[in-house]
Protein backbone atom coordinates (compact mmCIF):
# COMPACT_ATOMS: atom_id res chain seq x y z
CA UNK A 1 0.00 0.00 0.00
CA UNK A 2 1.24 3.48 -0.89
CA UNK A 3 1.03 5.62 2.25
CA UNK A 4 1.51 8.80 0.16
CA UNK A 5 4.45 9.97 2.26
CA UNK A 6 7.01 10.43 -0.50
CA UNK A 7 8.79 13.75 -0.16
CA UNK A 8 7.52 14.53 3.35
CA UNK A 9 9.99 15.51 6.05
CA UNK A 10 10.04 13.93 9.51
CA UNK A 11 11.83 14.43 12.81
CA UNK A 12 12.05 11.32 14.98
CA UNK A 13 13.42 12.13 18.42
CA UNK A 14 15.51 9.46 20.08
CA UNK A 15 16.06 7.71 16.75
CA UNK A 16 19.71 6.73 17.09
CA UNK A 17 18.75 3.24 18.32
CA UNK A 18 15.88 0.91 19.18
CA UNK A 19 12.30 1.69 18.23
CA UNK A 20 13.17 5.21 17.10
CA UNK A 21 15.74 3.95 14.60
CA UNK A 22 13.22 1.50 13.14
CA UNK A 23 10.61 4.26 12.87
CA UNK A 24 13.12 6.44 11.01
CA UNK A 25 13.99 3.65 8.60
CA UNK A 26 10.34 2.72 8.03
CA UNK A 27 9.40 6.31 7.22
CA UNK A 28 12.35 6.40 4.82
CA UNK A 29 11.05 3.23 3.16
CA UNK A 30 7.85 5.21 2.50
CA UNK A 31 9.83 8.03 0.89
CA UNK A 32 10.16 10.43 3.83
CA UNK A 33 13.22 12.56 4.33
CA UNK A 34 14.26 11.99 7.94
CA UNK A 35 16.03 14.08 10.54
CA UNK A 36 17.64 11.59 12.92
CA UNK A 37 18.01 12.76 16.51
CA UNK A 38 20.14 11.37 19.29
CA UNK A 39 22.81 12.15 21.84
CA UNK A 40 25.55 9.92 20.45
CA UNK A 41 27.02 11.25 17.20
CA UNK A 42 28.29 7.89 15.98
CA UNK A 43 25.05 6.04 16.62
CA UNK A 44 22.93 8.77 15.01
CA UNK A 45 25.21 8.90 11.97
CA UNK A 46 24.91 5.13 11.54
CA UNK A 47 21.11 5.34 11.49
CA UNK A 48 21.21 8.30 9.10
CA UNK A 49 23.37 6.23 6.77
CA UNK A 50 20.74 3.48 6.79
CA UNK A 51 18.03 6.06 6.13
CA UNK A 52 19.94 7.61 3.25
CA UNK A 53 20.44 4.16 1.72
CA UNK A 54 16.69 4.19 1.04
CA UNK A 55 17.25 7.01 -1.45
CA UNK A 56 15.94 9.84 0.71
CA UNK A 57 17.56 12.81 2.43
CA UNK A 58 18.89 12.14 5.90
CA UNK A 59 20.45 14.54 8.37
CA UNK A 60 21.44 14.34 12.03
CA UNK A 61 20.64 16.67 14.91
CA UNK A 62 22.22 16.03 18.29
CA UNK A 63 21.32 17.06 21.80
CA UNK A 64 20.00 16.05 25.20
CA UNK A 65 16.38 17.18 25.15
CA UNK A 66 16.35 17.62 28.91
CA UNK A 67 19.00 20.35 28.77
CA UNK A 68 17.81 23.99 28.67
CA UNK A 69 17.13 25.24 25.16
CA UNK A 70 18.11 22.00 23.41
CA UNK A 71 14.58 20.77 22.62
CA UNK A 72 13.71 24.12 21.10
CA UNK A 73 16.86 24.13 18.97
CA UNK A 74 16.20 20.60 17.75
CA UNK A 75 12.68 21.66 16.76
CA UNK A 76 13.97 24.72 14.90
CA UNK A 77 16.41 22.50 13.01
CA UNK A 78 13.46 20.28 12.10
CA UNK A 79 11.52 23.31 10.87
CA UNK A 80 14.40 24.30 8.62
CA UNK A 81 14.71 20.69 7.45
CA UNK A 82 11.10 20.86 6.30
CA UNK A 83 9.66 18.43 8.82
CA UNK A 84 5.87 18.20 8.74
CA UNK A 85 5.87 14.98 10.77
CA UNK A 86 7.03 14.96 14.37
CA UNK A 87 7.52 11.67 16.18
CA UNK A 88 8.12 12.29 19.88
CA UNK A 89 9.88 9.03 20.66
CA UNK A 90 12.64 10.09 23.07
CA UNK A 91 11.98 9.19 26.69
CA UNK A 92 13.92 7.19 29.28
CA UNK A 93 12.52 4.49 31.51
CA UNK A 94 13.73 3.40 34.90
CA UNK A 95 12.60 0.89 37.48
CA UNK A 96 11.20 2.37 40.69
CA UNK A 97 8.42 1.18 42.96
CA UNK A 98 6.44 3.10 45.57
CA UNK A 99 8.83 2.07 48.33
CA UNK A 100 12.08 2.97 46.58
CA UNK A 101 11.13 5.98 44.46
CA UNK A 102 12.40 9.37 45.51
CA UNK A 103 11.14 12.83 44.48
CA UNK A 104 14.17 13.07 42.18
CA UNK A 105 13.04 9.89 40.37
CA UNK A 106 9.59 11.34 39.72
CA UNK A 107 11.15 14.57 38.54
CA UNK A 108 13.50 12.73 36.18
CA UNK A 109 10.63 10.70 34.69
CA UNK A 110 8.63 13.81 33.85
CA UNK A 111 11.64 15.83 32.74
CA UNK A 112 12.67 13.00 30.42
CA UNK A 113 9.30 11.97 28.99
CA UNK A 114 6.90 14.90 29.31
CA UNK A 115 8.78 18.19 29.03
CA UNK A 116 10.80 17.34 25.88
CA UNK A 117 7.56 16.36 24.14
CA UNK A 118 6.00 19.67 25.16
CA UNK A 119 8.99 21.79 24.16
CA UNK A 120 9.65 20.18 20.78
CA UNK A 121 5.95 20.20 19.89
CA UNK A 122 5.35 23.80 20.96
CA UNK A 123 8.32 25.04 18.95
CA UNK A 124 7.50 23.14 15.76
CA UNK A 125 3.72 23.67 15.79
CA UNK A 126 3.68 27.20 14.30
CA UNK A 127 5.30 25.96 11.08
CA UNK A 128 2.93 22.97 10.88
CA UNK A 129 -0.08 25.22 11.31
CA UNK A 130 1.22 27.68 8.75
CA UNK A 131 1.67 24.83 6.28
CA UNK A 132 -1.89 23.60 6.90
CA UNK A 133 -0.89 19.98 7.35
CA UNK A 134 1.15 18.04 9.84
CA UNK A 135 1.41 15.14 12.22
CA UNK A 136 2.40 14.98 15.87
CA UNK A 137 2.83 11.37 16.95
CA UNK A 138 3.94 10.58 20.47
CA UNK A 139 5.12 7.24 21.79
CA UNK A 140 3.33 6.16 24.97
CA UNK A 141 3.38 2.79 26.71
CA UNK A 142 1.09 -0.03 27.69
CA UNK A 143 1.90 1.12 31.24
CA UNK A 144 -0.56 3.96 30.65
CA UNK A 145 -3.51 1.59 31.06
CA UNK A 146 -1.86 -1.07 33.21
CA UNK A 147 0.65 0.78 35.43
CA UNK A 148 3.71 -1.32 36.14
CA UNK A 149 4.40 -1.71 39.87
CA UNK A 150 8.15 -1.70 39.23
CA UNK A 151 7.99 1.38 36.99
CA UNK A 152 5.63 3.72 38.80
CA UNK A 153 7.36 6.95 37.78
CA UNK A 154 7.61 5.95 34.12
CA UNK A 155 3.98 4.76 34.05
CA UNK A 156 2.74 8.08 35.42
CA UNK A 157 4.85 10.11 32.99
CA UNK A 158 3.58 8.15 30.00
CA UNK A 159 -0.01 8.60 31.19
CA UNK A 160 0.61 12.34 31.10
CA UNK A 161 1.88 12.01 27.52
CA UNK A 162 -1.37 10.36 26.40
CA UNK A 163 -3.44 13.01 28.17
CA UNK A 164 -1.42 15.74 26.44
CA UNK A 165 -1.98 14.11 23.06
CA UNK A 166 -5.76 14.27 23.48
CA UNK A 167 -5.70 17.92 24.53
CA UNK A 168 -3.32 18.81 21.69
CA UNK A 169 -5.62 17.24 19.11
CA UNK A 170 -8.46 19.41 20.37
CA UNK A 171 -6.23 22.48 20.43
CA UNK A 172 -5.31 21.90 16.77
CA UNK A 173 -8.89 21.47 15.57
CA UNK A 174 -9.37 22.73 12.04
CA UNK A 175 -5.67 23.31 11.36
CA UNK A 176 -4.94 20.18 9.29
CA UNK A 177 -2.53 19.01 11.97
CA UNK A 178 -3.41 15.84 13.89
CA UNK A 179 -2.05 14.50 17.17
CA UNK A 180 -2.04 10.82 18.07
CA UNK A 181 -0.24 8.47 20.41
CA UNK A 182 1.12 4.94 19.84
CA UNK A 183 1.49 2.88 23.01
CA UNK A 184 3.80 -0.13 22.64
CA UNK A 185 3.55 -3.29 24.65
CA UNK A 186 6.67 -5.28 25.52
CA UNK A 187 8.98 -4.73 22.57
CA UNK A 188 12.16 -6.71 21.87
CA UNK A 189 14.94 -4.11 21.96
CA UNK A 190 18.50 -4.08 23.34
CA UNK A 191 17.28 -2.07 26.34
CA UNK A 192 14.66 -4.71 27.10
CA UNK A 193 17.29 -7.45 27.09
CA UNK A 194 19.51 -5.34 29.33
CA UNK A 195 16.62 -5.15 31.78
CA UNK A 196 16.29 -8.95 31.81
CA UNK A 197 20.06 -9.30 32.25
CA UNK A 198 20.04 -6.91 35.19
CA UNK A 199 17.19 -8.82 36.81
CA UNK A 200 19.03 -12.11 36.30
CA UNK A 201 22.18 -10.64 37.85
CA UNK A 202 20.12 -9.48 40.84
CA UNK A 203 18.86 -13.01 41.43
CA UNK A 204 15.81 -13.09 39.20
CA UNK A 205 15.15 -15.78 36.63
CA UNK A 206 14.46 -13.69 33.50
CA UNK A 207 17.63 -14.21 31.50
CA UNK A 208 18.01 -13.17 27.85
CA UNK A 209 18.51 -16.79 26.82
CA UNK A 210 15.06 -17.88 27.96
CA UNK A 211 12.49 -19.04 25.45
CA UNK A 212 10.29 -16.18 24.24
CA UNK A 213 7.12 -18.13 25.00
CA UNK A 214 8.21 -18.45 28.65
CA UNK A 215 8.90 -14.71 28.90
CA UNK A 216 5.52 -13.95 27.34
CA UNK A 217 3.70 -16.28 29.71
CA UNK A 218 5.37 -14.91 32.85
CA UNK A 219 6.06 -11.28 32.04
CA UNK A 220 3.74 -10.19 29.23
CA UNK A 221 0.78 -12.55 28.72
CA UNK A 222 -1.17 -11.45 25.65
CA UNK A 223 -3.60 -12.98 23.14
CA UNK A 224 -1.08 -12.64 20.31
CA UNK A 225 1.30 -14.96 22.14
CA UNK A 226 4.55 -13.16 21.37
CA UNK A 227 6.64 -10.15 22.23
CA UNK A 228 6.44 -7.09 20.02
CA UNK A 229 9.04 -6.01 17.51
CA UNK A 230 10.14 -2.45 16.70
CA UNK A 231 8.63 -2.96 13.23
CA UNK A 232 5.19 -3.36 14.83
CA UNK A 233 5.43 0.11 16.31
CA UNK A 234 7.00 1.66 13.22
CA UNK A 235 4.18 0.39 11.00
CA UNK A 236 1.58 2.01 13.24
CA UNK A 237 3.51 5.29 13.28
CA UNK A 238 3.86 5.28 9.49
CA UNK A 239 0.12 4.86 9.05
CA UNK A 240 -0.73 7.66 11.48
CA UNK A 241 1.84 9.88 9.75
CA UNK A 242 0.23 9.35 6.38
CA UNK A 243 -2.58 11.25 4.64
CA UNK A 244 -4.56 8.01 4.87
CA UNK A 245 -5.01 8.78 8.58
CA UNK A 246 -6.49 12.25 8.09
CA UNK A 247 -9.62 11.23 10.01
CA UNK A 248 -7.72 9.63 12.89
CA UNK A 249 -7.12 12.20 15.58
CA UNK A 250 -6.61 12.34 19.32
CA UNK A 251 -6.34 8.58 19.82
CA UNK A 252 -4.10 6.26 21.77
CA UNK A 253 -3.34 3.32 19.47
CA UNK A 254 -2.27 0.40 21.65
CA UNK A 255 0.16 -1.88 19.83
CA UNK A 256 0.62 -4.42 22.61
CA UNK A 257 -0.63 -7.78 21.37
CA UNK A 258 -3.79 -7.29 23.40
CA UNK A 259 -2.01 -7.29 26.77
CA UNK A 260 -4.03 -4.34 28.05
CA UNK A 261 -6.91 -5.65 30.09
CA UNK A 262 -5.77 -9.27 29.88
CA UNK A 263 -3.10 -9.44 32.59
mmCIF file of C-alpha atoms in Angstrom:
data_model
loop_
_atom_site.group_PDB
_atom_site.id
_atom_site.type_symbol
_atom_site.label_atom_id
_atom_site.label_comp_id
_atom_site.label_asym_id
_atom_site.label_seq_id
_atom_site.Cartn_x
_atom_site.Cartn_y
_atom_site.Cartn_z
ATOM 1 C CA UNK A 1 0.000 0.000 0.000
ATOM 2 C CA UNK A 2 1.243 3.476 -0.886
ATOM 3 C CA UNK A 3 1.028 5.617 2.248
ATOM 4 C CA UNK A 4 1.507 8.797 0.161
ATOM 5 C CA UNK A 5 4.449 9.967 2.257
ATOM 6 C CA UNK A 6 7.006 10.426 -0.499
ATOM 7 C CA UNK A 7 8.786 13.753 -0.158
ATOM 8 C CA UNK A 8 7.521 14.532 3.349
ATOM 9 C CA UNK A 9 9.985 15.510 6.051
ATOM 10 C CA UNK A 10 10.043 13.931 9.510
ATOM 11 C CA UNK A 11 11.827 14.433 12.811
ATOM 12 C CA UNK A 12 12.049 11.321 14.981
ATOM 13 C CA UNK A 13 13.424 12.133 18.417
ATOM 14 C CA UNK A 14 15.506 9.459 20.079
ATOM 15 C CA UNK A 15 16.064 7.714 16.754
ATOM 16 C CA UNK A 16 19.706 6.726 17.092
ATOM 17 C CA UNK A 17 18.745 3.240 18.316
ATOM 18 C CA UNK A 18 15.879 0.912 19.182
ATOM 19 C CA UNK A 19 12.295 1.688 18.233
ATOM 20 C CA UNK A 20 13.172 5.209 17.105
ATOM 21 C CA UNK A 21 15.742 3.948 14.601
ATOM 22 C CA UNK A 22 13.225 1.500 13.144
ATOM 23 C CA UNK A 23 10.612 4.263 12.871
ATOM 24 C CA UNK A 24 13.123 6.443 11.012
ATOM 25 C CA UNK A 25 13.991 3.648 8.599
ATOM 26 C CA UNK A 26 10.342 2.722 8.030
ATOM 27 C CA UNK A 27 9.403 6.314 7.219
ATOM 28 C CA UNK A 28 12.346 6.399 4.818
ATOM 29 C CA UNK A 29 11.047 3.229 3.162
ATOM 30 C CA UNK A 30 7.853 5.206 2.498
ATOM 31 C CA UNK A 31 9.827 8.032 0.890
ATOM 32 C CA UNK A 32 10.161 10.426 3.829
ATOM 33 C CA UNK A 33 13.221 12.560 4.334
ATOM 34 C CA UNK A 34 14.256 11.989 7.944
ATOM 35 C CA UNK A 35 16.033 14.080 10.539
ATOM 36 C CA UNK A 36 17.638 11.594 12.920
ATOM 37 C CA UNK A 37 18.012 12.759 16.512
ATOM 38 C CA UNK A 38 20.143 11.368 19.294
ATOM 39 C CA UNK A 39 22.813 12.150 21.843
ATOM 40 C CA UNK A 40 25.552 9.916 20.448
ATOM 41 C CA UNK A 41 27.020 11.246 17.199
ATOM 42 C CA UNK A 42 28.289 7.894 15.980
ATOM 43 C CA UNK A 43 25.046 6.041 16.617
ATOM 44 C CA UNK A 44 22.934 8.773 15.011
ATOM 45 C CA UNK A 45 25.214 8.899 11.969
ATOM 46 C CA UNK A 46 24.912 5.126 11.536
ATOM 47 C CA UNK A 47 21.106 5.345 11.493
ATOM 48 C CA UNK A 48 21.214 8.305 9.103
ATOM 49 C CA UNK A 49 23.373 6.226 6.774
ATOM 50 C CA UNK A 50 20.745 3.477 6.786
ATOM 51 C CA UNK A 51 18.028 6.058 6.128
ATOM 52 C CA UNK A 52 19.939 7.615 3.246
ATOM 53 C CA UNK A 53 20.440 4.164 1.723
ATOM 54 C CA UNK A 54 16.686 4.190 1.037
ATOM 55 C CA UNK A 55 17.247 7.014 -1.453
ATOM 56 C CA UNK A 56 15.937 9.843 0.712
ATOM 57 C CA UNK A 57 17.557 12.814 2.431
ATOM 58 C CA UNK A 58 18.893 12.139 5.899
ATOM 59 C CA UNK A 59 20.450 14.543 8.372
ATOM 60 C CA UNK A 60 21.442 14.343 12.029
ATOM 61 C CA UNK A 61 20.640 16.666 14.912
ATOM 62 C CA UNK A 62 22.225 16.026 18.292
ATOM 63 C CA UNK A 63 21.324 17.059 21.804
ATOM 64 C CA UNK A 64 20.002 16.050 25.203
ATOM 65 C CA UNK A 65 16.380 17.184 25.153
ATOM 66 C CA UNK A 66 16.348 17.620 28.910
ATOM 67 C CA UNK A 67 18.997 20.348 28.766
ATOM 68 C CA UNK A 68 17.812 23.994 28.671
ATOM 69 C CA UNK A 69 17.126 25.237 25.162
ATOM 70 C CA UNK A 70 18.111 22.004 23.405
ATOM 71 C CA UNK A 71 14.581 20.767 22.625
ATOM 72 C CA UNK A 72 13.715 24.119 21.100
ATOM 73 C CA UNK A 73 16.864 24.127 18.970
ATOM 74 C CA UNK A 74 16.199 20.597 17.746
ATOM 75 C CA UNK A 75 12.679 21.661 16.759
ATOM 76 C CA UNK A 76 13.973 24.717 14.897
ATOM 77 C CA UNK A 77 16.405 22.504 13.015
ATOM 78 C CA UNK A 78 13.459 20.280 12.104
ATOM 79 C CA UNK A 79 11.525 23.306 10.870
ATOM 80 C CA UNK A 80 14.402 24.302 8.621
ATOM 81 C CA UNK A 81 14.707 20.689 7.454
ATOM 82 C CA UNK A 82 11.095 20.863 6.296
ATOM 83 C CA UNK A 83 9.657 18.425 8.815
ATOM 84 C CA UNK A 84 5.871 18.195 8.739
ATOM 85 C CA UNK A 85 5.868 14.975 10.767
ATOM 86 C CA UNK A 86 7.033 14.963 14.374
ATOM 87 C CA UNK A 87 7.515 11.671 16.178
ATOM 88 C CA UNK A 88 8.124 12.288 19.879
ATOM 89 C CA UNK A 89 9.883 9.029 20.664
ATOM 90 C CA UNK A 90 12.643 10.093 23.069
ATOM 91 C CA UNK A 91 11.981 9.188 26.685
ATOM 92 C CA UNK A 92 13.920 7.188 29.283
ATOM 93 C CA UNK A 93 12.520 4.487 31.508
ATOM 94 C CA UNK A 94 13.734 3.403 34.903
ATOM 95 C CA UNK A 95 12.596 0.892 37.484
ATOM 96 C CA UNK A 96 11.204 2.372 40.695
ATOM 97 C CA UNK A 97 8.421 1.179 42.961
ATOM 98 C CA UNK A 98 6.441 3.099 45.567
ATOM 99 C CA UNK A 99 8.833 2.068 48.334
ATOM 100 C CA UNK A 100 12.083 2.968 46.582
ATOM 101 C CA UNK A 101 11.130 5.983 44.458
ATOM 102 C CA UNK A 102 12.399 9.372 45.513
ATOM 103 C CA UNK A 103 11.140 12.833 44.476
ATOM 104 C CA UNK A 104 14.170 13.071 42.179
ATOM 105 C CA UNK A 105 13.038 9.895 40.369
ATOM 106 C CA UNK A 106 9.594 11.337 39.718
ATOM 107 C CA UNK A 107 11.148 14.573 38.540
ATOM 108 C CA UNK A 108 13.498 12.726 36.177
ATOM 109 C CA UNK A 109 10.634 10.704 34.690
ATOM 110 C CA UNK A 110 8.633 13.807 33.854
ATOM 111 C CA UNK A 111 11.643 15.832 32.737
ATOM 112 C CA UNK A 112 12.674 12.996 30.418
ATOM 113 C CA UNK A 113 9.297 11.971 28.988
ATOM 114 C CA UNK A 114 6.898 14.897 29.307
ATOM 115 C CA UNK A 115 8.777 18.187 29.034
ATOM 116 C CA UNK A 116 10.797 17.344 25.885
ATOM 117 C CA UNK A 117 7.564 16.360 24.143
ATOM 118 C CA UNK A 118 5.998 19.672 25.155
ATOM 119 C CA UNK A 119 8.993 21.791 24.156
ATOM 120 C CA UNK A 120 9.652 20.183 20.776
ATOM 121 C CA UNK A 121 5.951 20.204 19.891
ATOM 122 C CA UNK A 122 5.348 23.805 20.960
ATOM 123 C CA UNK A 123 8.320 25.041 18.951
ATOM 124 C CA UNK A 124 7.502 23.145 15.762
ATOM 125 C CA UNK A 125 3.720 23.669 15.793
ATOM 126 C CA UNK A 126 3.680 27.197 14.297
ATOM 127 C CA UNK A 127 5.295 25.965 11.078
ATOM 128 C CA UNK A 128 2.932 22.974 10.878
ATOM 129 C CA UNK A 129 -0.084 25.215 11.314
ATOM 130 C CA UNK A 130 1.215 27.683 8.748
ATOM 131 C CA UNK A 131 1.665 24.826 6.285
ATOM 132 C CA UNK A 132 -1.888 23.602 6.902
ATOM 133 C CA UNK A 133 -0.892 19.979 7.346
ATOM 134 C CA UNK A 134 1.148 18.037 9.843
ATOM 135 C CA UNK A 135 1.412 15.143 12.223
ATOM 136 C CA UNK A 136 2.404 14.980 15.874
ATOM 137 C CA UNK A 137 2.825 11.370 16.953
ATOM 138 C CA UNK A 138 3.938 10.576 20.471
ATOM 139 C CA UNK A 139 5.118 7.237 21.792
ATOM 140 C CA UNK A 140 3.327 6.163 24.966
ATOM 141 C CA UNK A 141 3.381 2.793 26.706
ATOM 142 C CA UNK A 142 1.089 -0.028 27.686
ATOM 143 C CA UNK A 143 1.902 1.121 31.240
ATOM 144 C CA UNK A 144 -0.557 3.965 30.653
ATOM 145 C CA UNK A 145 -3.514 1.589 31.064
ATOM 146 C CA UNK A 146 -1.857 -1.072 33.208
ATOM 147 C CA UNK A 147 0.650 0.784 35.431
ATOM 148 C CA UNK A 148 3.709 -1.316 36.139
ATOM 149 C CA UNK A 149 4.403 -1.711 39.875
ATOM 150 C CA UNK A 150 8.154 -1.705 39.228
ATOM 151 C CA UNK A 151 7.988 1.378 36.985
ATOM 152 C CA UNK A 152 5.632 3.718 38.800
ATOM 153 C CA UNK A 153 7.362 6.954 37.778
ATOM 154 C CA UNK A 154 7.609 5.950 34.119
ATOM 155 C CA UNK A 155 3.982 4.761 34.046
ATOM 156 C CA UNK A 156 2.739 8.078 35.415
ATOM 157 C CA UNK A 157 4.846 10.110 32.990
ATOM 158 C CA UNK A 158 3.575 8.150 29.998
ATOM 159 C CA UNK A 159 -0.011 8.599 31.194
ATOM 160 C CA UNK A 160 0.611 12.337 31.097
ATOM 161 C CA UNK A 161 1.878 12.009 27.521
ATOM 162 C CA UNK A 162 -1.370 10.362 26.404
ATOM 163 C CA UNK A 163 -3.439 13.015 28.169
ATOM 164 C CA UNK A 164 -1.423 15.744 26.437
ATOM 165 C CA UNK A 165 -1.984 14.114 23.065
ATOM 166 C CA UNK A 166 -5.756 14.274 23.480
ATOM 167 C CA UNK A 167 -5.696 17.917 24.529
ATOM 168 C CA UNK A 168 -3.318 18.809 21.695
ATOM 169 C CA UNK A 169 -5.625 17.239 19.109
ATOM 170 C CA UNK A 170 -8.462 19.412 20.374
ATOM 171 C CA UNK A 171 -6.235 22.480 20.431
ATOM 172 C CA UNK A 172 -5.312 21.897 16.768
ATOM 173 C CA UNK A 173 -8.892 21.472 15.566
ATOM 174 C CA UNK A 174 -9.367 22.735 12.036
ATOM 175 C CA UNK A 175 -5.670 23.309 11.357
ATOM 176 C CA UNK A 176 -4.944 20.184 9.292
ATOM 177 C CA UNK A 177 -2.525 19.010 11.975
ATOM 178 C CA UNK A 178 -3.415 15.841 13.887
ATOM 179 C CA UNK A 179 -2.046 14.499 17.168
ATOM 180 C CA UNK A 180 -2.042 10.817 18.070
ATOM 181 C CA UNK A 181 -0.239 8.467 20.413
ATOM 182 C CA UNK A 182 1.118 4.945 19.841
ATOM 183 C CA UNK A 183 1.492 2.883 23.015
ATOM 184 C CA UNK A 184 3.797 -0.128 22.640
ATOM 185 C CA UNK A 185 3.553 -3.294 24.651
ATOM 186 C CA UNK A 186 6.669 -5.283 25.520
ATOM 187 C CA UNK A 187 8.985 -4.729 22.565
ATOM 188 C CA UNK A 188 12.156 -6.706 21.865
ATOM 189 C CA UNK A 189 14.941 -4.110 21.956
ATOM 190 C CA UNK A 190 18.501 -4.076 23.340
ATOM 191 C CA UNK A 191 17.278 -2.074 26.336
ATOM 192 C CA UNK A 192 14.658 -4.709 27.098
ATOM 193 C CA UNK A 193 17.285 -7.445 27.087
ATOM 194 C CA UNK A 194 19.511 -5.336 29.328
ATOM 195 C CA UNK A 195 16.625 -5.149 31.777
ATOM 196 C CA UNK A 196 16.291 -8.949 31.808
ATOM 197 C CA UNK A 197 20.056 -9.302 32.246
ATOM 198 C CA UNK A 198 20.037 -6.909 35.191
ATOM 199 C CA UNK A 199 17.189 -8.817 36.808
ATOM 200 C CA UNK A 200 19.031 -12.111 36.297
ATOM 201 C CA UNK A 201 22.178 -10.637 37.852
ATOM 202 C CA UNK A 202 20.116 -9.485 40.839
ATOM 203 C CA UNK A 203 18.862 -13.011 41.430
ATOM 204 C CA UNK A 204 15.808 -13.093 39.204
ATOM 205 C CA UNK A 205 15.146 -15.783 36.630
ATOM 206 C CA UNK A 206 14.459 -13.692 33.500
ATOM 207 C CA UNK A 207 17.633 -14.213 31.501
ATOM 208 C CA UNK A 208 18.006 -13.168 27.847
ATOM 209 C CA UNK A 209 18.513 -16.786 26.824
ATOM 210 C CA UNK A 210 15.058 -17.875 27.957
ATOM 211 C CA UNK A 211 12.493 -19.036 25.453
ATOM 212 C CA UNK A 212 10.293 -16.184 24.238
ATOM 213 C CA UNK A 213 7.122 -18.126 24.999
ATOM 214 C CA UNK A 214 8.212 -18.446 28.648
ATOM 215 C CA UNK A 215 8.899 -14.711 28.898
ATOM 216 C CA UNK A 216 5.523 -13.945 27.336
ATOM 217 C CA UNK A 217 3.698 -16.277 29.713
ATOM 218 C CA UNK A 218 5.367 -14.912 32.852
ATOM 219 C CA UNK A 219 6.063 -11.276 32.044
ATOM 220 C CA UNK A 220 3.742 -10.194 29.226
ATOM 221 C CA UNK A 221 0.782 -12.554 28.717
ATOM 222 C CA UNK A 222 -1.170 -11.449 25.654
ATOM 223 C CA UNK A 223 -3.596 -12.980 23.143
ATOM 224 C CA UNK A 224 -1.075 -12.642 20.309
ATOM 225 C CA UNK A 225 1.300 -14.961 22.139
ATOM 226 C CA UNK A 226 4.548 -13.163 21.374
ATOM 227 C CA UNK A 227 6.643 -10.152 22.227
ATOM 228 C CA UNK A 228 6.443 -7.093 20.025
ATOM 229 C CA UNK A 229 9.041 -6.014 17.511
ATOM 230 C CA UNK A 230 10.143 -2.452 16.700
ATOM 231 C CA UNK A 231 8.628 -2.960 13.232
ATOM 232 C CA UNK A 232 5.186 -3.359 14.827
ATOM 233 C CA UNK A 233 5.435 0.114 16.307
ATOM 234 C CA UNK A 234 7.005 1.658 13.215
ATOM 235 C CA UNK A 235 4.182 0.389 11.000
ATOM 236 C CA UNK A 236 1.578 2.008 13.245
ATOM 237 C CA UNK A 237 3.507 5.287 13.278
ATOM 238 C CA UNK A 238 3.863 5.279 9.489
ATOM 239 C CA UNK A 239 0.119 4.857 9.049
ATOM 240 C CA UNK A 240 -0.728 7.656 11.484
ATOM 241 C CA UNK A 241 1.837 9.884 9.750
ATOM 242 C CA UNK A 242 0.234 9.348 6.377
ATOM 243 C CA UNK A 243 -2.577 11.249 4.645
ATOM 244 C CA UNK A 244 -4.564 8.011 4.868
ATOM 245 C CA UNK A 245 -5.010 8.779 8.576
ATOM 246 C CA UNK A 246 -6.486 12.254 8.090
ATOM 247 C CA UNK A 247 -9.617 11.233 10.010
ATOM 248 C CA UNK A 248 -7.720 9.628 12.893
ATOM 249 C CA UNK A 249 -7.122 12.203 15.576
ATOM 250 C CA UNK A 250 -6.611 12.340 19.322
ATOM 251 C CA UNK A 251 -6.341 8.585 19.817
ATOM 252 C CA UNK A 252 -4.097 6.260 21.767
ATOM 253 C CA UNK A 253 -3.337 3.321 19.471
ATOM 254 C CA UNK A 254 -2.268 0.397 21.648
ATOM 255 C CA UNK A 255 0.160 -1.884 19.829
ATOM 256 C CA UNK A 256 0.622 -4.419 22.606
ATOM 257 C CA UNK A 257 -0.628 -7.782 21.371
ATOM 258 C CA UNK A 258 -3.795 -7.295 23.403
ATOM 259 C CA UNK A 259 -2.007 -7.295 26.771
ATOM 260 C CA UNK A 260 -4.028 -4.336 28.049
ATOM 261 C CA UNK A 261 -6.909 -5.646 30.095
ATOM 262 C CA UNK A 262 -5.772 -9.267 29.881
ATOM 263 C CA UNK A 263 -3.104 -9.438 32.594
#
